[in-house]
Short mmCIF file of C-alpha atoms and ligand atoms in Angstrom, two decimals:
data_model
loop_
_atom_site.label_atom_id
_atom_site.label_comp_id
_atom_site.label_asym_id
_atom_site.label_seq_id
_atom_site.Cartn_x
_atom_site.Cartn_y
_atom_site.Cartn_z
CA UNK T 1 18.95 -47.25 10.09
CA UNK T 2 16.17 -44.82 9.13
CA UNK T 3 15.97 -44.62 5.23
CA UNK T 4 15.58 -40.81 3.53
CA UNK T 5 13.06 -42.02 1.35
CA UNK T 6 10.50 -42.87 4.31
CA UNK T 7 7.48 -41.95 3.35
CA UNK T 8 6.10 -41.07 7.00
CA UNK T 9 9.94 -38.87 6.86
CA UNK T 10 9.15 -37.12 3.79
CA UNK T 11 5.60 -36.88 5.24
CA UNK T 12 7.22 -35.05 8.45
CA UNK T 13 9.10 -32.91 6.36
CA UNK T 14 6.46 -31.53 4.19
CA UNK T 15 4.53 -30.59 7.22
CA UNK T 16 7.16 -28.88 9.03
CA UNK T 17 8.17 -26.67 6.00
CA UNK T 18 4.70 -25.86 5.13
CA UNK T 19 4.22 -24.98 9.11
CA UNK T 20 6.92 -22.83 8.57
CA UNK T 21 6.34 -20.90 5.46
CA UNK T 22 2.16 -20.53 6.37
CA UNK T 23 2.76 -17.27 8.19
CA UNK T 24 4.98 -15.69 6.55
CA UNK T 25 2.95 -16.67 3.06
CA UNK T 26 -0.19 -15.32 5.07
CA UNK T 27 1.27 -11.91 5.96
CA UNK T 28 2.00 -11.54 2.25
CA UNK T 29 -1.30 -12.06 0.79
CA UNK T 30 -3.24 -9.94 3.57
CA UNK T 31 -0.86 -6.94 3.06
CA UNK T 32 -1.18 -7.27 -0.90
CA UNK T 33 -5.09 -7.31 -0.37
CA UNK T 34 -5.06 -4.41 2.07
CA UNK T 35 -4.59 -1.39 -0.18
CA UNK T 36 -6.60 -3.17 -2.80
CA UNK T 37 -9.25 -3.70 -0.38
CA UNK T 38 -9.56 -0.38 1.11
CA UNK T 39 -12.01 2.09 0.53
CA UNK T 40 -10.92 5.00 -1.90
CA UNK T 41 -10.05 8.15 0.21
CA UNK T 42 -12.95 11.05 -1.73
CA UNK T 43 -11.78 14.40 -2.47
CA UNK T 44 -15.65 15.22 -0.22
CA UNK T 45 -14.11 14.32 2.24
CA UNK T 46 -13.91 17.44 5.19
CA UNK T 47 -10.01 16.78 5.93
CA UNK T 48 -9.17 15.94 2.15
CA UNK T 49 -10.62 18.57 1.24
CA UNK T 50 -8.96 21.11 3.27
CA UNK T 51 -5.51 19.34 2.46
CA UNK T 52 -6.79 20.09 -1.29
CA UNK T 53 -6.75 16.29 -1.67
CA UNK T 54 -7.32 15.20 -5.65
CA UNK T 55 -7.41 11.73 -6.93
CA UNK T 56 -5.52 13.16 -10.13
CA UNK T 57 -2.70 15.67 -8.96
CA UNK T 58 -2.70 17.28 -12.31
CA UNK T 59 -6.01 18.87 -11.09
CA UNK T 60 -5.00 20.46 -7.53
CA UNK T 61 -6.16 23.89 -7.49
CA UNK T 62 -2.92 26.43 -8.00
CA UNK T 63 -3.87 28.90 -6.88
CA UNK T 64 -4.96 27.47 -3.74
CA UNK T 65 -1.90 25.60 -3.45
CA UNK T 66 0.83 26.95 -4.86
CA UNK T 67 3.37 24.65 -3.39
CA UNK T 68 2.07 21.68 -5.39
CA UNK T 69 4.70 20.57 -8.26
CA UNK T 70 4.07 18.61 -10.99
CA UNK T 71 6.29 15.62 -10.14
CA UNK T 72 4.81 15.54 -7.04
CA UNK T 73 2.04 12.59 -6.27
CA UNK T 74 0.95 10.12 -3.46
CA UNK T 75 3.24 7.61 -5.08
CA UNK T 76 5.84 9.45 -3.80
CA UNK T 77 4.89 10.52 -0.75
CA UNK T 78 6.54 9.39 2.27
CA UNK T 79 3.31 8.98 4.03
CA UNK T 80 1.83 6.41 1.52
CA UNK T 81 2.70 2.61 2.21
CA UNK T 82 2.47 0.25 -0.55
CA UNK T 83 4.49 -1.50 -3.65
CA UNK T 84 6.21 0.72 -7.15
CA UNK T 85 3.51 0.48 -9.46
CA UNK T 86 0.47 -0.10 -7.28
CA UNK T 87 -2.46 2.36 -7.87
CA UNK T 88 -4.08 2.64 -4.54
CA UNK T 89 -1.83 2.92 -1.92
CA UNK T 90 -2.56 2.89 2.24
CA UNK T 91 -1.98 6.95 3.48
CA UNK T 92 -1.14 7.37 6.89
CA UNK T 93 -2.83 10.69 7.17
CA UNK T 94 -6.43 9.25 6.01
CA UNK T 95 -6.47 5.87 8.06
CA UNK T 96 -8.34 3.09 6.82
CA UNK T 97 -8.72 4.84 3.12
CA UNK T 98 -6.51 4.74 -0.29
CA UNK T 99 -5.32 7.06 -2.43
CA UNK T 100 -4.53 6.94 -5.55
CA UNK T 101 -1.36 6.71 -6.87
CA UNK T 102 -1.07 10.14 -8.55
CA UNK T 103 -2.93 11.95 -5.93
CA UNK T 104 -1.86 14.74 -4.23
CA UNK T 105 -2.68 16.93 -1.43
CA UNK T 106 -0.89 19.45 0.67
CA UNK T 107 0.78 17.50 3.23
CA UNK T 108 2.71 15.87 0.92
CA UNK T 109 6.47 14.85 1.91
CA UNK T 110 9.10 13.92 -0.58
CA UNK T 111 9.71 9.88 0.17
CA UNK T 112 12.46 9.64 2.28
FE1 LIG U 201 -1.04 11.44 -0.98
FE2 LIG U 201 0.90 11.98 0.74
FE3 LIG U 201 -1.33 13.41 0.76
FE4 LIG U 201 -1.36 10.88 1.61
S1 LIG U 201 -0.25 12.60 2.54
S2 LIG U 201 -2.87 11.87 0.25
S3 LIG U 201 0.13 9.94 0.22
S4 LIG U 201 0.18 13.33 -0.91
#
């Protein structure tokens, strides 16, 4: 009879579970590095800047875009990707760059 308390068992055990849980413990930490590690989106930037793109919404020209609300930022934005309370999110419009979290610029969409 094979007893629980094997140490080669527990051994076996410790390696399957820690097999299992690698992965999915991997995914986590590169997609909590990847906004964090991306470049900032600038508001120089030719397609930011026609979008009126601004790192701090409360600054988006008015009169240029009139649409642009208050309450309205890249946090809420159902084109950014990230986490509540993260600063720089990943924006499917700008590839590869992040915006701030209370950006703005004119192709925002209310998150669905
Ligand atoms: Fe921000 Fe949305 Fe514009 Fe991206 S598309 S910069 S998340 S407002």
């Amino acid at each position: 009879m094979q007893d629980a308390n094997n140490p080669r068992r527990q051994f076996l055990k410790v390696v399957s579970t820690a097999a299992a849980v690698a992965p999915v413990l991997a995914l986590t930490v590169r997609e909590a590095r990847a906004d964090a590690a991306l470049p900032h989106q600038t508001e120089a930037d030719p397609t930011a800047a026609a979008l009126g793109y601004r790192e701090d919404g409360s600054k988006v020209d008015a009169a240029k875009f009139p649409q642009h609300k208050p309450d309205q930022n890249c946090a809420n934005c159902n084109l950014a990707q990230g986490k509540a309370g993260d600063v720089w999110l990943a924006c499917s419009l700008f590839a590869g760059k992040a915006v701030n979290s209370k950006g703005w610029c004119a192709a925002w969409v209310k998150k669905a």
